[in-house]
Coordinates of C-alpha atoms in Angstrom, one line a residue:
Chain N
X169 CA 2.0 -9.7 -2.2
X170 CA -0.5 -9.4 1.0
X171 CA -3.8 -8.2 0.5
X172 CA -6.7 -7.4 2.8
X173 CA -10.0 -7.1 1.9
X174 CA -13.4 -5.9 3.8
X175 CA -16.2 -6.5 1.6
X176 CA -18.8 -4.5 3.7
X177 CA -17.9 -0.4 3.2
X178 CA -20.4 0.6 5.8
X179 CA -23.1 -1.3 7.8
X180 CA -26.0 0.3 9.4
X181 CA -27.4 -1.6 12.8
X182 CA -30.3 -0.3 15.3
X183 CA -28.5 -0.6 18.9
X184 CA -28.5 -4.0 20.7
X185 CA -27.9 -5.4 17.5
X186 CA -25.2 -8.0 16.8
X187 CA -23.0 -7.3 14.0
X188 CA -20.4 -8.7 12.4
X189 CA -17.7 -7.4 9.8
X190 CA -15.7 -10.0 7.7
X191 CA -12.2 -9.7 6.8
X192 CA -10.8 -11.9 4.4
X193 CA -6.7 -11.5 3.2
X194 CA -4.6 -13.1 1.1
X195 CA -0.8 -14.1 1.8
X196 CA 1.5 -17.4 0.7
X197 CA 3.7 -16.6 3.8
X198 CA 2.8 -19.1 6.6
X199 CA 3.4 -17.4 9.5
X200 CA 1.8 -13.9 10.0
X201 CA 0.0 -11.5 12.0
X202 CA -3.5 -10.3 11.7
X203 CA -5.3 -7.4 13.6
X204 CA -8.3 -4.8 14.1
X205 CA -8.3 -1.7 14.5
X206 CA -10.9 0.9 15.4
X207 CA -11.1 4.6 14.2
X208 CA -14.3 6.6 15.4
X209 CA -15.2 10.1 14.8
X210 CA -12.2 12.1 16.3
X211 CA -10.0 10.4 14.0
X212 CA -6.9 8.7 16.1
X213 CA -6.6 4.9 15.4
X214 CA -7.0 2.3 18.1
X215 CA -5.6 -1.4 18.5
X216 CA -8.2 -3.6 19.4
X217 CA -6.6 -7.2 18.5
X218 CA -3.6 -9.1 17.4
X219 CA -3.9 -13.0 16.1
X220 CA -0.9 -14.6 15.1
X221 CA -1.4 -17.6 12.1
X222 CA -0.9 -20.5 14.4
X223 CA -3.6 -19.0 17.0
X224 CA -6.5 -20.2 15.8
X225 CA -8.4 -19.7 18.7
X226 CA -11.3 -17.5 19.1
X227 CA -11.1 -14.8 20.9
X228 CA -13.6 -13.0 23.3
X229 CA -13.2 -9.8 25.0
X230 CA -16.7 -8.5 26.7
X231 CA -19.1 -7.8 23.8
X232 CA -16.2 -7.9 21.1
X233 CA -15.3 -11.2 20.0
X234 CA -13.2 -12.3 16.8
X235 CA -13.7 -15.5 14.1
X236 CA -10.2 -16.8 12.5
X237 CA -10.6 -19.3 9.7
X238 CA -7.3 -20.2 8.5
X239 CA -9.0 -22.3 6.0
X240 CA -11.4 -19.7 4.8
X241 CA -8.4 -17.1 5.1
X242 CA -11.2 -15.0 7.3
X243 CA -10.4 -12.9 10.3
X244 CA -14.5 -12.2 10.9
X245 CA -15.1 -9.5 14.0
X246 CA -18.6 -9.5 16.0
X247 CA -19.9 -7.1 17.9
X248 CA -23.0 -8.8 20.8
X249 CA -25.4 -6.2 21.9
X250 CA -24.1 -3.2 19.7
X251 CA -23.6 0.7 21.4
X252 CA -23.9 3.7 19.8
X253 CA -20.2 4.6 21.1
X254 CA -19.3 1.4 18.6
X255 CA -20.1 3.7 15.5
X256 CA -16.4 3.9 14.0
X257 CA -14.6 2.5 10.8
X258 CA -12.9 -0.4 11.9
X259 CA -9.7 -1.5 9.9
X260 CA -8.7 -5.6 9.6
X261 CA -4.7 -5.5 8.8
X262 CA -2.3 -7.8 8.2
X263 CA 1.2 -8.3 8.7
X264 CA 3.9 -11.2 7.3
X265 CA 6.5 -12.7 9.7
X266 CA 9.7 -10.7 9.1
X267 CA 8.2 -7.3 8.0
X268 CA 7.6 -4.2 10.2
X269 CA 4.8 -3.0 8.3
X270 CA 0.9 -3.4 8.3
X271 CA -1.0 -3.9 5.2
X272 CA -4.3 -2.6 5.9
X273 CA -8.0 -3.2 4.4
X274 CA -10.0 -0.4 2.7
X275 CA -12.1 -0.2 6.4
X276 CA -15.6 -0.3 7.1
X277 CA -17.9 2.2 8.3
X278 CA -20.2 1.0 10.9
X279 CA -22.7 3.4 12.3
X280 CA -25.3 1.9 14.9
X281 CA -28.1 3.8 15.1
X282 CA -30.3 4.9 18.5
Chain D
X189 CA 1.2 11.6 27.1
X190 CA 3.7 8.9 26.3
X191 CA 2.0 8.2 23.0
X192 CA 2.8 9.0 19.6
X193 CA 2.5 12.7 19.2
X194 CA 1.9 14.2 15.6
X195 CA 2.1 18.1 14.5
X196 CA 0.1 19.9 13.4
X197 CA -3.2 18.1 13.3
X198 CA -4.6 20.1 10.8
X199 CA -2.8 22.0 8.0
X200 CA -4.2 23.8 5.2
X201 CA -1.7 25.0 2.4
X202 CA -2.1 26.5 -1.0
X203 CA -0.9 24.7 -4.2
X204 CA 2.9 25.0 -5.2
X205 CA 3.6 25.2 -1.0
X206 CA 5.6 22.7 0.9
X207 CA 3.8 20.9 4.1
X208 CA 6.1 19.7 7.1
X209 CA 4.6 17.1 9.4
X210 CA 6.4 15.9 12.3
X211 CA 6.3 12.4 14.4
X212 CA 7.6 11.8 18.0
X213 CA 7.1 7.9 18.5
X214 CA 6.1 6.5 21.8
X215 CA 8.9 6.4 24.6
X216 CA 11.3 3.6 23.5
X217 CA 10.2 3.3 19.9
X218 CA 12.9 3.7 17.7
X219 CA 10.8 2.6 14.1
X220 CA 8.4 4.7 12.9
X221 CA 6.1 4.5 9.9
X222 CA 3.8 6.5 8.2
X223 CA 0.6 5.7 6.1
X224 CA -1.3 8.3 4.2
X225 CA -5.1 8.1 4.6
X226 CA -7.8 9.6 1.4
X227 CA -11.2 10.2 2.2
X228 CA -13.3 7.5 2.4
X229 CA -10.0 5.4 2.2
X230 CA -8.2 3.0 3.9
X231 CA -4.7 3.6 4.8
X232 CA -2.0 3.1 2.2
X233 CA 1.8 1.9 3.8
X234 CA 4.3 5.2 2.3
X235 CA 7.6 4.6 4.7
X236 CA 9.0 3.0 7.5
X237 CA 12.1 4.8 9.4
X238 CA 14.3 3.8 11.9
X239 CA 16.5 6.3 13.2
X240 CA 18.9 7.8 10.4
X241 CA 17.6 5.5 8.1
X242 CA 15.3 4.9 5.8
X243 CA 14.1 0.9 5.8
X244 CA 11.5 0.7 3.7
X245 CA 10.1 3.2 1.2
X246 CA 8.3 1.6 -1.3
X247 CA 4.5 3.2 -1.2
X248 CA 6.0 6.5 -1.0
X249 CA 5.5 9.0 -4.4
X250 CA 8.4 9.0 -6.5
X251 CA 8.8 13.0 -6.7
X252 CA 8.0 15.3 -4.1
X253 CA 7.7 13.5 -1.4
X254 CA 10.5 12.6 1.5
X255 CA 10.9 11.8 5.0
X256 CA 14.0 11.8 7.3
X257 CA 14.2 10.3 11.2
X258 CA 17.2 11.8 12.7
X259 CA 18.9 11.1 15.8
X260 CA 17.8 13.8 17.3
X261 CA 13.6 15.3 17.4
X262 CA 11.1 13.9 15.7
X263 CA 10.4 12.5 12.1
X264 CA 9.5 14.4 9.2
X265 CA 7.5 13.8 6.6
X266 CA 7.8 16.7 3.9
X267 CA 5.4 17.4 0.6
X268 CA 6.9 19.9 -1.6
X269 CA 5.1 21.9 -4.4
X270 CA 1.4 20.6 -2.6
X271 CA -1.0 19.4 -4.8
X272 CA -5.1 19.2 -4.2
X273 CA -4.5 15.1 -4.5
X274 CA -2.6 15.2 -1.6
X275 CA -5.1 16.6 0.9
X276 CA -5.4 13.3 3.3
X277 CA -4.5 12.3 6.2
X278 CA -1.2 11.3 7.6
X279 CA -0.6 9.0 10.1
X280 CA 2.3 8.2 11.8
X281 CA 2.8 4.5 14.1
X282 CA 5.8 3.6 16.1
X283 CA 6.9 0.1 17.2
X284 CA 10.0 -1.1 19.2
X285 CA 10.9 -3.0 16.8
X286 CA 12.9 -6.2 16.9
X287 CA 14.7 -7.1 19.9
X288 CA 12.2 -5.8 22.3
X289 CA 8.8 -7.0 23.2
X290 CA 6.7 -6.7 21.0
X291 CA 3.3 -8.5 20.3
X292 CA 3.5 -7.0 16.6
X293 CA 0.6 -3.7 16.8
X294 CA 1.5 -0.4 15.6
X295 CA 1.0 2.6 17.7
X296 CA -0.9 5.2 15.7
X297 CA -0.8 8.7 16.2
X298 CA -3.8 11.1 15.9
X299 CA -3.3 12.0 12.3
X300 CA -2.1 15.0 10.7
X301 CA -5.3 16.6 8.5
X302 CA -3.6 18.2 5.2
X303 CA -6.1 20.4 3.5
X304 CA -4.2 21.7 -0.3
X305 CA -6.6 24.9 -1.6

């Protein structure tokens, strides 16, 4: 069975602060998807990143930027130079090769603070 | 909008009602999926559609529960005799599923807020 698990429930940052939320999942299937997903206040879910399991790569995208560590079995997520617009529960998910659905983590609540 | 649309977003029933929530996928979509959100939760996987049929259905609750796609308008997912436990939120996704191209994201909806009294 896959599992996902975000240790952090919520974080609590001034602005301009870096932050970073871990991810850490569990699968025996060796090829498979992982991604992040935002949620802020208003509710609606929103993709922010897909890594497949033979990407190891890091991955930059202006102040976001994503950690995978096959060997850790860590899909880490860092946010440079934090906004208050980035207050949101962000949720890591995981998916195996061959199945249609995600297998989310329980989310954590980031709120960065003025 | 040619994203997933999801009605009503909020719907507040009394206990021993039936709640109807419905699920047009993107343009093109033809699999759609829904996950079930608790407060202070993250979501839980209940059943993944393609049209006609139901594919997967394993995280969905064994009685009063169900959830059709049919050829024609948009997915349901239906909660007979509501309880207070199931006041959540509902989200719906979409994909293309195999065969097209597709980098492996879901396509989440806004969320359907049920509120049992």
């Amino acid at each position: 069975a896959q599992k996902v698990t975000q240790a952090q429930t919520e974080i609590s940052v001034v602005e301009k602060e870096d932050v970073t939320l871990d991810c850490v999942y569990e699968t025996r299937d060796t090829t498979y998807y992982l991604f992040w997903y935002k949620q802020p206040p208003s509710g609606e879910l929103v993709f922010l990143i897909r890594r497949n399991s033979f990407d190891e790569q890091n991955e930059i995208s202006g102040r976001y930027s994503w950690n995978f560590q096959k060997s850790t079995s860590s899909f880490n997520f860092t946010i440079t130079a934090s906004q208050v617009v980035d207050s949101a529960v962000y949720f890591c998910a995981l998916r195996i090769q061959g199945a249609q659905k995600l297998v989310f983590g329980q989310g954590t609540r980031l709120t960065i603070n003025p | 909008n040619a994203g997933v649309m999801q009605n009503p977003r909020h719907l507040v029933r009394r206990r021993g009602q039936e709640a109807r929530l419905r699920c047009s996928p993107m343009k093109g979509h033809s699999h759609v999926y829904w996950y079930r959100q608790l407060p202070e939760e993250g979501l839980k996987f209940m059943v993944y559609l393609q049209k006609e049929n139901i594919i997967d259905e394993s995280g969905m609750p064994k009685e009063r529960f169900s959830a059709e796609f049919p050829k024609e308008g948009p997915s349901i997912l239906r909660i007979q005799q509501v309880v207070r436990g199931d006041s959540a939120a509902y989200f719906c996704a979409s994909s293309p599923g195999r065969g097209s191209i597709w980098t492996g994201e879901l396509f989440f909806g806004e969320g359907s807020r049920l509120t049992v009294l």
